[in-house]
Coordinates of C-alpha atoms in Angstrom, one line a residue:
X1 CA 20.3 -23.2 7.0
X2 CA 16.3 -21.3 7.1
X3 CA 13.7 -23.8 6.9
X4 CA 11.0 -21.7 4.0
X5 CA 7.5 -23.1 2.9
X6 CA 4.6 -22.6 1.3
X7 CA 1.1 -23.2 2.5
X8 CA -2.2 -23.7 0.1
X9 CA -5.5 -24.1 0.8
X10 CA -9.0 -22.4 -0.6
X11 CA -11.8 -20.7 1.5
X12 CA -15.2 -21.5 0.2
X13 CA -16.6 -18.3 1.6
X14 CA -13.9 -15.9 0.4
X15 CA -15.3 -16.2 -3.3
X16 CA -13.7 -19.6 -3.5
X17 CA -10.3 -17.9 -2.8
X18 CA -7.0 -19.9 -2.6
X19 CA -4.8 -18.4 0.3
X20 CA -0.9 -18.8 0.3
X21 CA 1.4 -18.9 3.0
X22 CA 5.2 -18.1 2.4
X23 CA 7.4 -19.0 6.0
X24 CA 10.6 -19.2 7.7
X25 CA 11.8 -18.7 11.2
X26 CA 11.6 -15.1 11.3
X27 CA 8.1 -14.3 8.8
X28 CA 4.9 -15.4 7.7
X29 CA 2.9 -13.8 5.8
X30 CA -0.6 -15.6 4.2
X31 CA -2.4 -13.6 1.2
X32 CA -5.5 -14.4 -0.8
X33 CA -6.1 -14.7 -4.3
X34 CA -9.9 -12.3 -3.3
X35 CA -8.1 -8.8 -3.5
X36 CA -4.8 -9.2 -2.9
X37 CA -5.7 -9.3 1.0
X38 CA -2.6 -9.9 3.8
X39 CA -4.8 -11.8 5.7
X40 CA -2.1 -12.0 8.1
X41 CA 1.7 -10.7 8.3
X42 CA 3.8 -11.8 11.1
X43 CA 7.4 -11.2 12.6
X44 CA 8.9 -12.0 16.5
X45 CA 8.9 -8.9 18.8
X46 CA 11.9 -8.4 21.0
X47 CA 11.2 -11.7 23.1
X48 CA 10.7 -14.1 20.3
X49 CA 6.8 -14.1 19.9
X50 CA 5.3 -14.1 16.7
X51 CA 1.9 -11.7 16.1
X52 CA 0.4 -10.2 13.7
X53 CA 2.0 -6.2 11.9
X54 CA -0.8 -5.8 10.4
X55 CA -4.5 -5.5 10.4
X56 CA -7.0 -7.9 9.7
X57 CA -10.6 -9.3 10.4
X58 CA -8.7 -12.8 12.0
X59 CA -10.7 -15.0 8.9
X60 CA -14.3 -13.2 9.0
X61 CA -14.9 -13.5 5.5
X62 CA -18.0 -11.4 5.7
X63 CA -15.7 -8.3 6.5
X64 CA -13.1 -9.2 3.7
X65 CA -15.7 -9.5 1.3
X66 CA -17.2 -5.6 2.4
X67 CA -14.5 -4.6 3.3
X68 CA -14.8 -0.5 2.4
X69 CA -11.5 0.5 4.6
X70 CA -9.2 -1.0 2.0
X71 CA -7.9 -3.0 5.1
X72 CA -3.6 -4.6 4.0
X73 CA -5.5 -5.0 0.6
X74 CA -3.4 -4.5 -3.1
X75 CA -4.7 -1.3 -4.7
X76 CA -5.7 -0.5 -8.7
X77 CA -5.9 0.3 -11.9
X78 CA -4.8 3.9 -9.8
X79 CA -4.0 3.7 -5.6
X80 CA -5.3 7.0 -4.6
X81 CA -7.9 10.1 -6.1
X82 CA -8.4 11.2 -9.6
X83 CA -10.5 14.4 -9.7
X84 CA -14.0 13.9 -10.6
X85 CA -13.4 10.2 -11.8
X86 CA -12.3 12.1 -14.9
X87 CA -8.9 12.0 -16.6
X88 CA -7.9 12.5 -20.3
X89 CA -5.4 10.2 -22.2
X90 CA -4.0 11.0 -25.7
X91 CA -6.8 13.8 -26.4
X92 CA -9.6 11.2 -24.9
X93 CA -11.5 11.6 -22.4
X94 CA -12.2 8.7 -20.1
X95 CA -15.0 9.3 -17.4
X96 CA -14.3 6.7 -14.4
X97 CA -16.6 5.3 -11.6
X98 CA -16.7 7.2 -8.2
X99 CA -16.6 5.8 -5.2
X100 CA -15.1 8.6 -2.6
X101 CA -18.3 11.7 -3.2
X102 CA -17.3 13.0 -6.4
X103 CA -13.9 10.9 -6.8
X104 CA -11.8 7.6 -8.3
X105 CA -10.1 6.3 -5.1
X106 CA -8.3 3.2 -5.1
X107 CA -9.9 1.8 -9.0
X108 CA -13.2 2.9 -8.7
X109 CA -15.8 0.9 -7.7
X110 CA -14.8 -2.7 -8.7
X111 CA -11.0 -2.0 -7.8
X112 CA -8.5 -4.7 -8.0
X113 CA -9.0 -5.6 -4.1
X114 CA -12.8 -6.7 -4.8
X115 CA -10.8 -9.5 -8.0
X116 CA -10.2 -12.7 -7.3
X117 CA -6.6 -12.7 -8.8
X118 CA -5.4 -16.3 -9.9
X119 CA -2.5 -17.9 -7.8
X120 CA 0.4 -19.0 -10.8
X121 CA 3.1 -20.2 -9.7
X122 CA 4.8 -21.1 -6.4
X123 CA 8.1 -21.2 -5.3
X124 CA 10.3 -21.9 -2.7
X125 CA 14.4 -23.1 -1.9
X126 CA 16.7 -22.9 1.1
X127 CA 17.8 -19.4 0.0
X128 CA 13.5 -17.7 -0.4
X129 CA 10.3 -18.1 -1.4
X130 CA 7.5 -17.0 -2.9
X131 CA 4.1 -16.6 -4.4
X132 CA 3.3 -14.9 -8.1
X133 CA -0.5 -13.4 -8.7
X134 CA -1.7 -12.2 -12.2
X135 CA -5.1 -11.1 -13.4
X136 CA -6.1 -9.2 -16.5
X137 CA -7.7 -5.8 -16.0
X138 CA -10.6 -5.8 -19.6
X139 CA -10.5 -2.7 -21.1
X140 CA -12.7 -0.6 -20.0
X141 CA -12.8 -1.7 -16.7
X142 CA -13.9 0.7 -13.7
X143 CA -13.4 3.0 -17.1
X144 CA -10.1 3.0 -17.6
X145 CA -8.8 1.8 -21.2
X146 CA -6.8 -0.9 -22.3
X147 CA -6.6 -5.1 -21.6
X148 CA -4.0 -4.4 -18.8
X149 CA -2.0 -7.8 -17.5
X150 CA -0.9 -7.7 -14.2
X151 CA 1.6 -9.7 -12.1
X152 CA 2.2 -9.3 -8.2
X153 CA 4.7 -11.5 -6.8
X154 CA 5.2 -11.4 -2.7
X155 CA 8.8 -13.1 -1.5
X156 CA 10.0 -13.9 1.9
X157 CA 14.0 -13.8 2.2
X158 CA 15.7 -13.5 5.7
X159 CA 13.4 -11.2 7.3
X160 CA 12.0 -9.4 4.6
X161 CA 8.7 -9.1 2.3
X162 CA 9.3 -8.1 -0.8
X163 CA 6.6 -7.0 -3.3
X164 CA 6.9 -6.7 -6.8
X165 CA 4.3 -5.5 -9.2
X166 CA 4.7 -6.1 -13.1
X167 CA 1.8 -5.0 -15.7
X168 CA 1.9 -4.5 -19.5
X169 CA -1.3 -3.0 -21.5
X170 CA -2.5 -3.2 -25.6
X171 CA -3.5 0.8 -25.2
X172 CA -2.5 3.4 -23.2
X173 CA -3.6 3.5 -19.3
X174 CA -2.6 4.8 -16.4
X175 CA -1.6 3.4 -13.8
X176 CA -0.5 3.0 -9.9
X177 CA -0.2 -0.1 -8.0
X178 CA 0.3 -0.5 -4.3
X179 CA -0.6 -2.6 -1.5
X180 CA -2.6 -1.0 1.6
X181 CA -0.8 -2.6 4.2
X182 CA -2.1 -0.8 8.2
X183 CA 1.0 -1.5 10.4
X184 CA 0.4 -2.0 14.2
X185 CA 3.7 -3.2 15.9
X186 CA 2.2 -3.6 18.5
X187 CA 1.5 -7.2 20.6
X188 CA -1.7 -5.8 21.3
X189 CA -4.1 -4.4 18.3
X190 CA -6.6 -2.5 20.7
X191 CA -4.2 -0.3 20.8
X192 CA -3.3 2.7 18.5
X193 CA 0.1 3.3 16.5
X194 CA 0.4 7.0 18.3
X195 CA 3.0 5.8 20.0
X196 CA 4.8 4.3 16.7
X197 CA 8.3 6.2 16.0
X198 CA 8.5 7.2 12.6
X199 CA 11.5 8.4 10.2
X200 CA 11.1 9.6 6.6
X201 CA 14.6 10.6 6.1
X202 CA 14.4 11.5 2.6
X203 CA 10.7 12.8 2.6
X204 CA 11.7 16.8 2.4
X205 CA 8.2 18.0 0.7
X206 CA 5.0 16.9 1.0
X207 CA 1.5 17.2 -1.5
X208 CA -0.6 19.2 0.2
X209 CA -4.6 18.6 -0.7
X210 CA -8.6 20.1 -0.1
X211 CA -10.1 18.9 2.5
X212 CA -11.6 16.0 -0.3
X213 CA -7.6 14.6 -0.5
X214 CA -7.3 15.9 -4.2
X215 CA -3.6 18.4 -4.4
X216 CA -4.0 21.8 -4.3
X217 CA -2.6 23.6 -7.8
X218 CA 1.5 24.1 -7.3
X219 CA 4.7 22.3 -6.4
X220 CA 4.5 19.9 -3.2
X221 CA 5.1 22.0 -0.3
X222 CA 8.6 21.9 1.9
X223 CA 7.8 19.7 5.1
X224 CA 9.9 22.1 7.3
X225 CA 8.3 23.0 10.8
X226 CA 5.4 21.5 10.0
X227 CA 3.7 18.1 11.1
X228 CA 4.9 16.7 8.1
X229 CA 8.3 16.4 8.6
X230 CA 9.6 13.2 10.1
X231 CA 12.9 13.8 8.4
X232 CA 14.3 13.0 11.9
X233 CA 12.7 9.9 14.0
X234 CA 9.4 10.8 15.6
X235 CA 6.5 9.5 17.3
X236 CA 3.8 9.8 14.5
X237 CA 1.1 11.0 18.6
X238 CA 3.2 14.4 18.9
X239 CA 2.8 15.0 14.8
X240 CA -0.8 14.7 14.7
X241 CA -1.0 16.9 18.1
X242 CA 0.3 19.7 16.0
X243 CA -2.0 22.1 15.1
X244 CA -1.8 22.5 11.2
X245 CA -4.7 23.3 8.9
X246 CA -3.3 20.4 6.4
X247 CA -4.1 17.9 9.9
X248 CA -7.6 19.6 10.0
X249 CA -8.6 19.2 6.1
X250 CA -8.0 15.5 6.4
X251 CA -8.6 14.6 10.5
X252 CA -4.9 13.7 10.9
X253 CA -2.9 12.8 8.7
X254 CA -3.4 11.3 5.1
X255 CA -1.3 13.1 2.3
X256 CA 1.2 12.3 -0.3
X257 CA 5.1 12.6 1.0
X258 CA 7.3 12.9 -1.9
X259 CA 10.4 10.6 -1.5
X260 CA 13.4 12.4 -3.1
X261 CA 15.9 9.7 -5.4
X262 CA 16.7 9.2 -9.3
X263 CA 14.0 8.4 -10.7
X264 CA 12.6 4.6 -10.8
X265 CA 15.9 3.2 -8.6
X266 CA 15.3 2.4 -5.5
X267 CA 15.4 4.7 -2.7
X268 CA 15.3 4.4 1.2
X269 CA 11.8 5.6 2.0
X270 CA 12.1 5.3 5.7
X271 CA 11.0 3.0 8.8
X272 CA 8.7 2.3 11.5
X273 CA 10.1 1.7 15.0
X274 CA 7.3 0.9 18.1
X275 CA 9.8 1.2 21.7
X276 CA 7.0 -1.6 23.4
X277 CA 7.8 -4.6 21.1
X278 CA 11.2 -3.8 19.5
X279 CA 9.8 -4.2 16.3
X280 CA 11.1 -2.3 13.5
X281 CA 10.0 -2.4 9.7
X282 CA 12.2 -0.7 7.0
X283 CA 10.9 0.2 3.8
X284 CA 13.0 1.1 0.3
X285 CA 11.4 1.4 -2.8
X286 CA 11.5 2.6 -6.2
X287 CA 8.2 4.8 -6.1
X288 CA 8.9 8.9 -6.0
X289 CA 6.1 8.7 -2.8
X290 CA 4.0 7.8 -0.2
X291 CA 0.7 7.8 1.2
X292 CA 1.2 7.9 4.2
X293 CA -2.5 7.4 6.0
X294 CA -2.6 7.0 10.2
X295 CA -6.0 5.4 10.0
X296 CA -8.1 8.7 10.9
X297 CA -11.3 7.5 10.6
X298 CA -10.5 3.3 11.1
X299 CA -13.2 2.3 13.4
X300 CA -10.7 2.7 16.0
X301 CA -8.9 6.3 15.4
X302 CA -5.1 6.0 14.7
X303 CA -5.4 1.9 14.7
X304 CA -2.9 1.8 12.0
X305 CA -0.7 3.3 9.9
X306 CA -0.4 3.0 5.9
X307 CA 2.8 3.7 4.5
X308 CA 1.6 3.2 0.3
X309 CA 4.0 3.5 -1.8
X310 CA 2.9 5.2 -5.2
X311 CA 2.8 7.9 -6.8
X312 CA 0.7 11.6 -6.5
X313 CA -2.7 11.6 -6.1
X314 CA -4.3 13.1 -9.6
X315 CA -1.5 12.9 -11.5
X316 CA -3.1 11.8 -14.2
X317 CA -4.8 15.4 -15.3
X318 CA -1.5 17.4 -13.2
X319 CA 1.5 17.3 -16.2
X320 CA 3.4 19.0 -13.3
X321 CA 3.5 15.8 -10.9
X322 CA 6.0 12.0 -12.0
X323 CA 3.1 10.4 -15.7
X324 CA 2.1 7.6 -14.7
X325 CA 1.2 6.4 -17.4
X326 CA 1.8 3.3 -19.1
X327 CA 2.5 2.8 -22.9
X328 CA 1.8 -0.7 -25.4
X329 CA 5.1 -0.4 -26.1
X330 CA 6.3 0.0 -22.0
X331 CA 6.4 -2.5 -18.8
X332 CA 5.7 -1.3 -15.8
X333 CA 7.6 -2.2 -12.9
X334 CA 7.3 -1.2 -9.0
X335 CA 8.8 -2.4 -6.0
X336 CA 8.7 -2.0 -2.2
X337 CA 10.8 -4.3 -0.4
X338 CA 10.1 -4.2 3.8
X339 CA 12.5 -5.1 6.5
X340 CA 11.6 -6.0 9.8
X341 CA 14.5 -6.6 13.1
X342 CA 14.1 -6.6 16.5
X343 CA 15.8 -3.6 18.5
X344 CA 16.7 -5.3 22.0

């Protein structure tokens, strides 16, 4: 029988943030109230050695407080970009804070990654362990309308890490939540993810963008014959080495891949595999897309890969994209599951 544990302590230098560790003999994850940063996500390699599979600042709290890389944090109210930080909701135009040139990125200047969440509950039994975090984003926060109450639940079950997002609002708003986890399945994070194998079997289309990350006009494009075709297992470095104008636009891959499936139903996103360690992570989600980012602008290029389950960029200004509106009589729910394994 597996033994699950939940440990809590506080870090004065991280805005007095409480940090919570969920663990069993297959996975250990430590989450901070500040920004919902995953400080460490550890799994074993083929030799049974535990080490982090996510990038982190190794308990350098100052770097978390001044982080601009979104290094494994919660993201909201709106993950990804909104053109010129402007949107119209129910006929009223809103100006959001801008922090990516002229655009609003990941919720604006003071997004959810800069908030101190509240650890409201923990639970464990012989089958799982979980931690719940909550926060209210006030009406007008970063320019967004409505008081938004958000709850995020992290759960470990066997070798799975599940993230569930719940939200309600008292005025119509937009919402697009995700976690900006950067994966590197090597034991030594001085190595890049260019040797990792990625497979996105349901990723048949992608959203083309201009060099500011804003989608171009028109429907998503077919990935066939492009650097973005991961419908069969493919080495990331091979894709990045292709001559593709869309790679040039974003200095690599920083694009939304459409994940086909029934609306709001769980679907297979794909898998990431590292031959050097044998580690593999399989991802499922009820989100219609992922933002695939190959760490093009990390201090060490391609040091990590983010596979962010979410809606498409600039959806509030694109009625042809799946809607990100949330109304007072609705409940927002998003779920992503990461299942870790080892290939001998």
